[in-house]
Short mmCIF file of C-alpha atoms in Angstrom, two decimals:
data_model
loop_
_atom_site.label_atom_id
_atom_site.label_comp_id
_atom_site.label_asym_id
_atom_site.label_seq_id
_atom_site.Cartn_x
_atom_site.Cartn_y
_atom_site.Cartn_z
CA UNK S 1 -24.30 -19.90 -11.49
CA UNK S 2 -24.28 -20.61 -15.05
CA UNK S 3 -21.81 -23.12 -16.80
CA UNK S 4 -18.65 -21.64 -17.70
CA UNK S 5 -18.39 -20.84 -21.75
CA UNK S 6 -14.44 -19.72 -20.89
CA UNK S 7 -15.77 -16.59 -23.25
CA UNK S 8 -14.57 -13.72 -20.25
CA UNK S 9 -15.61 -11.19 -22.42
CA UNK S 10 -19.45 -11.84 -21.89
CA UNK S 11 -19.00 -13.03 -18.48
CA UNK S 12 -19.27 -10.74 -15.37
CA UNK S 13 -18.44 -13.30 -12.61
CA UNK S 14 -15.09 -12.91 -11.01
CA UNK S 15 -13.68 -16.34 -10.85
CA UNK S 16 -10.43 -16.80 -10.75
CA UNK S 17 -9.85 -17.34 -14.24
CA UNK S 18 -11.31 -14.34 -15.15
CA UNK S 19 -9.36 -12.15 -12.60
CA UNK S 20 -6.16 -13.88 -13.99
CA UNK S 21 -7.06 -12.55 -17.80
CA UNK S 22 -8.30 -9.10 -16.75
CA UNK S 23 -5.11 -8.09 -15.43
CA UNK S 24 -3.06 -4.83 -16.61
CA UNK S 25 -0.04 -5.99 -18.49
CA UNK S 26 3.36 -4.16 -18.01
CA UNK S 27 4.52 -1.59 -20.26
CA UNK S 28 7.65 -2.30 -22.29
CA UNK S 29 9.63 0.07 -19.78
CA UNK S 30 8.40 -1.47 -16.63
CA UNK S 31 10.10 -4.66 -15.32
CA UNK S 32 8.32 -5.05 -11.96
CA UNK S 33 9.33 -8.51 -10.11
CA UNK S 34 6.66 -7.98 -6.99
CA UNK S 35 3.72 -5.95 -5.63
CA UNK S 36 2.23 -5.82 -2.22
CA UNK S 37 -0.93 -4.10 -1.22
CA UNK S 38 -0.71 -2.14 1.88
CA UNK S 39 -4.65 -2.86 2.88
CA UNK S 40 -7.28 -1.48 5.73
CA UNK S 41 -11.13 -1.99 6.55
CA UNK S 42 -11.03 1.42 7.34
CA UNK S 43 -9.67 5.00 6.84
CA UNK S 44 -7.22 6.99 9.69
CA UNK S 45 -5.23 3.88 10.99
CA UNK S 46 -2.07 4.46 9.43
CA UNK S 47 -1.59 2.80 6.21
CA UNK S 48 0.13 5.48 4.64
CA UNK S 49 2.41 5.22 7.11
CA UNK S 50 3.22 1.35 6.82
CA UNK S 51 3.67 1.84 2.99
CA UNK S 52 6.68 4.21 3.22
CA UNK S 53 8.44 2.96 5.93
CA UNK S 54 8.18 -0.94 4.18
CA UNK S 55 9.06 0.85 1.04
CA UNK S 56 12.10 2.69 2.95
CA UNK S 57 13.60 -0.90 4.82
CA UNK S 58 13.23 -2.56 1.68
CA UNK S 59 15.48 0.16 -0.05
CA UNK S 60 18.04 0.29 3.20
CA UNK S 61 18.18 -3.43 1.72
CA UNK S 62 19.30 -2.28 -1.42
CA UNK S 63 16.45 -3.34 -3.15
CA UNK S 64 14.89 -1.42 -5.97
CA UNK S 65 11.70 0.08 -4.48
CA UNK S 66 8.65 1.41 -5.70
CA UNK S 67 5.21 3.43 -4.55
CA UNK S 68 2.03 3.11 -6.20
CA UNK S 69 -0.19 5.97 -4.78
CA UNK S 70 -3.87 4.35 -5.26
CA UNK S 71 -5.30 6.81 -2.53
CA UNK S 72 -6.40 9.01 -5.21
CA UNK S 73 -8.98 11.51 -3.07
CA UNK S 74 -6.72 11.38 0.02
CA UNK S 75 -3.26 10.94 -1.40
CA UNK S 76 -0.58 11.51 1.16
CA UNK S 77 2.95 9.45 -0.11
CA UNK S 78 4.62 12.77 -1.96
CA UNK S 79 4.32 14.63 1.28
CA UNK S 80 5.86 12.39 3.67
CA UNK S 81 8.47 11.86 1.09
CA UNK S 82 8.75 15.91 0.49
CA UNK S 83 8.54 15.64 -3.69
CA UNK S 84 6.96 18.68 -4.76
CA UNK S 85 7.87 18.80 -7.66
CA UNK S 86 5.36 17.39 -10.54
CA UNK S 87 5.75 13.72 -12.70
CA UNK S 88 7.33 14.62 -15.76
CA UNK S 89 6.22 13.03 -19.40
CA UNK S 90 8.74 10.77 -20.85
CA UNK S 91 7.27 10.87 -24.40
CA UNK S 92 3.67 11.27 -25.73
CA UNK S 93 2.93 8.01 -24.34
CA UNK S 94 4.33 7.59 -20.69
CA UNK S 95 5.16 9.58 -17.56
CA UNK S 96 8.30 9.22 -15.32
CA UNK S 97 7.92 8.76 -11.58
CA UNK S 98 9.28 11.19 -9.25
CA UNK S 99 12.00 9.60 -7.22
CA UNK S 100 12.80 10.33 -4.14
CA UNK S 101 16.05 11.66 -1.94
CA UNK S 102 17.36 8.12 -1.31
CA UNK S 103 15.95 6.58 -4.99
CA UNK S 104 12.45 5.04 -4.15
CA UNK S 105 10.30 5.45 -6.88
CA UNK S 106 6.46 6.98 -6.33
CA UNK S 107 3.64 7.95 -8.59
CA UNK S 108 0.89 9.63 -7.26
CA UNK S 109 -2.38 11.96 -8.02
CA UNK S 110 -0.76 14.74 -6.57
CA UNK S 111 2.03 14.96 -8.70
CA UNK S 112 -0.19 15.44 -11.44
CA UNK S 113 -2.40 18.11 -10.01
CA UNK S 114 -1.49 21.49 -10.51
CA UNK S 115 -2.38 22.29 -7.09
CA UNK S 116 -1.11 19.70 -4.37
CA UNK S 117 -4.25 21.10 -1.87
CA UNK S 118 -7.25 20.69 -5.09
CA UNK S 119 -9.74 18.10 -3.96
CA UNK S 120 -10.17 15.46 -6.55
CA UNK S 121 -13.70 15.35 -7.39
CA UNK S 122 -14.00 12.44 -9.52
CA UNK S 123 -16.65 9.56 -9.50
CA UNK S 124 -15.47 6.07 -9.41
CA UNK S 125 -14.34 4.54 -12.54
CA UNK S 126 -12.59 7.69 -13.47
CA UNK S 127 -10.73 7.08 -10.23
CA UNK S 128 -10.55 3.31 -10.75
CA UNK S 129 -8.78 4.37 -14.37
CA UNK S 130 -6.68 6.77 -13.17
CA UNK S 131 -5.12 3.73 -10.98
CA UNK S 132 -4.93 1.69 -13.74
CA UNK S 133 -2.91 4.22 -15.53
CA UNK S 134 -0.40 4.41 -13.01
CA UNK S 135 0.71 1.00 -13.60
CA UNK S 136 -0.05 0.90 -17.18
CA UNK S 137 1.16 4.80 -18.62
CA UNK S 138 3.97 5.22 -16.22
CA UNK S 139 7.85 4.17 -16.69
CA UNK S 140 8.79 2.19 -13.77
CA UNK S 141 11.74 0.37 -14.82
CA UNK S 142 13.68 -2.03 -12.88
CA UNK S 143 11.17 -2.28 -9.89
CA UNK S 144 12.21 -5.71 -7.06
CA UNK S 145 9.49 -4.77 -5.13
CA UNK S 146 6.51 -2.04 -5.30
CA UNK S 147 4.35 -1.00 -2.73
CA UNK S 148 0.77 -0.34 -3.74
CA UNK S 149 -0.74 2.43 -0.79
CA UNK S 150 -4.38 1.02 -1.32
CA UNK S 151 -7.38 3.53 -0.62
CA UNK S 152 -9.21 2.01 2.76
CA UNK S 153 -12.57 -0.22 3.00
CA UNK S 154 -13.63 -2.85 -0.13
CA UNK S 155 -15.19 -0.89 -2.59
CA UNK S 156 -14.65 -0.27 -6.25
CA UNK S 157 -11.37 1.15 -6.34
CA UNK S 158 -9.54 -1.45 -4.36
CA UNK S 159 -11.73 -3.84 -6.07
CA UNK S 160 -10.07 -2.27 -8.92
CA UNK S 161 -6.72 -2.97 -7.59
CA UNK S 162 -7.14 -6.46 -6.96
CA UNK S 163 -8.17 -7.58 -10.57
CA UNK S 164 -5.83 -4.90 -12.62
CA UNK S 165 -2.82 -5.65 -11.09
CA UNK S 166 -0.81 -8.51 -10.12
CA UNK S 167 -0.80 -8.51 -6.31
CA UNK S 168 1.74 -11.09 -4.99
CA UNK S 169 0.36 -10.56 -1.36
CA UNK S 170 -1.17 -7.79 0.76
CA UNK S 171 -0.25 -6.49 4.21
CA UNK S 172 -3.22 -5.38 6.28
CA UNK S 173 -3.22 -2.46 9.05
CA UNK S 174 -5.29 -1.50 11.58
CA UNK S 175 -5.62 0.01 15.05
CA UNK S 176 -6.38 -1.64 18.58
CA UNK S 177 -10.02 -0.25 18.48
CA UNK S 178 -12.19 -3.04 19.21
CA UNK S 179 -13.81 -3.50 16.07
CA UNK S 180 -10.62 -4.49 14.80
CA UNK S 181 -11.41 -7.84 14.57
CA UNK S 182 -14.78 -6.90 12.26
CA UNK S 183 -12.63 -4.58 10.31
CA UNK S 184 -9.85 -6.81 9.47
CA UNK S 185 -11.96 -9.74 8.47
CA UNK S 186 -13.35 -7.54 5.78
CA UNK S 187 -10.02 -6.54 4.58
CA UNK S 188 -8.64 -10.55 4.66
CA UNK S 189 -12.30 -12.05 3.04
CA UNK S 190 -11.92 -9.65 -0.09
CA UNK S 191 -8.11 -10.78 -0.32
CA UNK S 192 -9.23 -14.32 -0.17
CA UNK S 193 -11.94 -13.62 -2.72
CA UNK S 194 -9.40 -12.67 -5.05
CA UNK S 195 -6.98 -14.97 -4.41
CA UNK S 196 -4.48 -12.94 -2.81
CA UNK S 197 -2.29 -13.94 0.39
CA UNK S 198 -2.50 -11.90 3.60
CA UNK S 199 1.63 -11.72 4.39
CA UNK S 200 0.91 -10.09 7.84
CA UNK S 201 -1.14 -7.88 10.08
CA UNK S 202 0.40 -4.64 11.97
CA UNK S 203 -0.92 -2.41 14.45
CA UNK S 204 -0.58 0.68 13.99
CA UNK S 205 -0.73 3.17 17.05
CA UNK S 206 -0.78 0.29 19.61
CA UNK S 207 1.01 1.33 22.61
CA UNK S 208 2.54 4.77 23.97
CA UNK S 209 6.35 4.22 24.87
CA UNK S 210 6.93 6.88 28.49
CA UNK S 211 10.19 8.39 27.27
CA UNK S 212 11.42 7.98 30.46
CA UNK S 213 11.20 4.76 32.24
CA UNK S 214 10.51 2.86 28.58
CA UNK S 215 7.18 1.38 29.76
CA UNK S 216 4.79 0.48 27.47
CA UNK S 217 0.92 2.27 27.75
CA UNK S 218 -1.58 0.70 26.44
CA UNK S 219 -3.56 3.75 25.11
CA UNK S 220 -6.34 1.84 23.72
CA UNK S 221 -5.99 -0.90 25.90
CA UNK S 222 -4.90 -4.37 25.38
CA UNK S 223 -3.75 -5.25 22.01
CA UNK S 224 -6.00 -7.83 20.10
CA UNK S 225 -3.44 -8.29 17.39
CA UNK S 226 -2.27 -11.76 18.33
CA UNK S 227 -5.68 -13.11 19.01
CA UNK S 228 -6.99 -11.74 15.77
CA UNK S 229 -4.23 -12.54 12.92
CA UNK S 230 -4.93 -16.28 15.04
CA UNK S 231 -8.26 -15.86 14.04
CA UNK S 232 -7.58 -15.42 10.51
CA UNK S 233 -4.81 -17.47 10.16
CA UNK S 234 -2.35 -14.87 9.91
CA UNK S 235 1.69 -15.44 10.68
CA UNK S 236 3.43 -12.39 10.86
CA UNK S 237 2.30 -9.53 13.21
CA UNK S 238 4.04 -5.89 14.00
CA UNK S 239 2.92 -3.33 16.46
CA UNK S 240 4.16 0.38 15.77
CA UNK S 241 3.68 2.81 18.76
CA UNK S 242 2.52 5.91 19.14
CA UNK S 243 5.58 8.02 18.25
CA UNK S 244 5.06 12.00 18.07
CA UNK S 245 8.63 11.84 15.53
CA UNK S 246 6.69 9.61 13.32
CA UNK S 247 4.46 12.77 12.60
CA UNK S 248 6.94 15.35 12.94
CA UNK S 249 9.30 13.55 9.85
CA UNK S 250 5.80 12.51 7.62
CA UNK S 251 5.01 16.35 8.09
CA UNK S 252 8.64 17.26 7.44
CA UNK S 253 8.56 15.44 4.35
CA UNK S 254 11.39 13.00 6.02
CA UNK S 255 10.04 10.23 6.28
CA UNK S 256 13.38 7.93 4.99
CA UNK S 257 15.14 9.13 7.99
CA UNK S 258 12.80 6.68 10.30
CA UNK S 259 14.34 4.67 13.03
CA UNK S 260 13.20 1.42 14.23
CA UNK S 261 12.85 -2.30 13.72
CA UNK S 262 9.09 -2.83 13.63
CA UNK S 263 8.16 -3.88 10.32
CA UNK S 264 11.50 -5.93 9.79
CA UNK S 265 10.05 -9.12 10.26
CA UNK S 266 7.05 -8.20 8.10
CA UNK S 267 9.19 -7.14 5.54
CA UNK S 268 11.51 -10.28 5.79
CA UNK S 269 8.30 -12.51 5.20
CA UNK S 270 7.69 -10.31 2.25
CA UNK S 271 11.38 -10.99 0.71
CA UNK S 272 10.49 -14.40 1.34
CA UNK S 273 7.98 -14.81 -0.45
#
């Protein structure tokens, strides 16, 4: 590696100086205190999921709360939250987020397109710009704490993520497959390459509750959770179960009216920190 000139506009190595500089600035109408990345190695495990409902105990808390949709080809946040309608322009300069039933604020792809269903065939700096432009073009406001739904693996959009904006800490999610451990460690190493904390780990879809005797079924067999945020040196761990209402209220656009206690200590951490 070459000696640093501190000149990061001729430089394309992403130390952490550099990251630090090339991040999106606010807009005069956004006054966001904190933003977590909701994180996964992989697509399908949920992390749509763990977004809203950390997004939906952090308002229950009274808390000003706020969604990022950076899933922009599989966008899934205005659904589960049932907004339909589409993002309004505040002025020639800025668009207003859509807010939703109980006052969380969310920006996503889908409430720009004109069709909720179009596919959005874009390569990937028109995507990675389009992400940008959420934080940059829209109005947020007062924001305590937004929740950035992250699009799953490490390539250039969450890439994209990590150096625009200014990621206080992620939470990753996965499921009790057994590449788990490979898949997480991807997730965690990019974090760490951009100097990001990992704030916990949650499994999504890790046990089956029977509804009648309340025993717990190990569908995918024994969780690895605990033996893998060890192995990365991660505190904080949840496990959500498989839970057919879970599905029924993200499909029913009703997803604030969740019940359960698995993320709180996940969340507390967060408010912690």
């Amino acid at each position: 590696m070459s000696e640093c000139t501190h000149d990061c506009s001729s430089c394309s190595q992403d130390c952490a100086q550099r990251t630090a500089i090339a991040k999106e600035k606010q807009n005069e109408l956004s006054r966001i205190k904190k933003v977590i990345g909701i994180v996964s190695g992989k697509g399908g495990v949920g992390k749509s999921l763990v977004t809203s409902m950390l997004s939906v105990l952090a308002n229950r808390k009274g808390l000003k709360t706020a969604i990022l949709d950076a899933d922009i080809t599989g966008p899934s946040i205005p659904k589960m939250f049932g907004v339909k309608d589409k993002a309004n322009a505040l002025n020639d300069k800025y668009l207003l987020p859509k807010i939703t039933k109980n006052g969380i604020k969310i920006m996503s792809i889908n409430l720009l397109l004109e069709n909720e269903n179009d596919p959005v065939v874009w390569r990937g700096p028109v995507i990675a710009g389009a992400v940008k432009q959420f934080w940059t073009d829209v109005a947020w406001e007062d924001v305590d704490y937004m929740f950035v739904d992250m699009p799953p693996g490490t390539g250039d959009v969450p890439l994209t993520v990590f150096q625009s904006l200014p990621i206080d800490g992620i939470v990753v999610v996965a499921s009790p497959q057994e590449l788990v451990s490979m898949i997480v460690g991807k997730a965690v190493k990019m974090a760490s390459m951009m100097n990001v904390p990992v704030i916990g780990l949650v499994e999504n879809m890790s046990y089956l509750e029977c509804p009648d005797c309340k025993k717990k079924i190990n569908v995918f067999g024994e969780s690895k959770i605990e033996q893998t945020a060890k192995e990365y040196g991660i505190e904080k761990v949840a496990r959500i179960p498989i839970n057919p209402e879970f599905a029924k209220l993200s499909d029913d656009g009703a997803i604030e009216d969740f019940d359960g206690d698995y993320l709180d200590a996940v969340l507390e951490e967060i408010i912690k920190n």
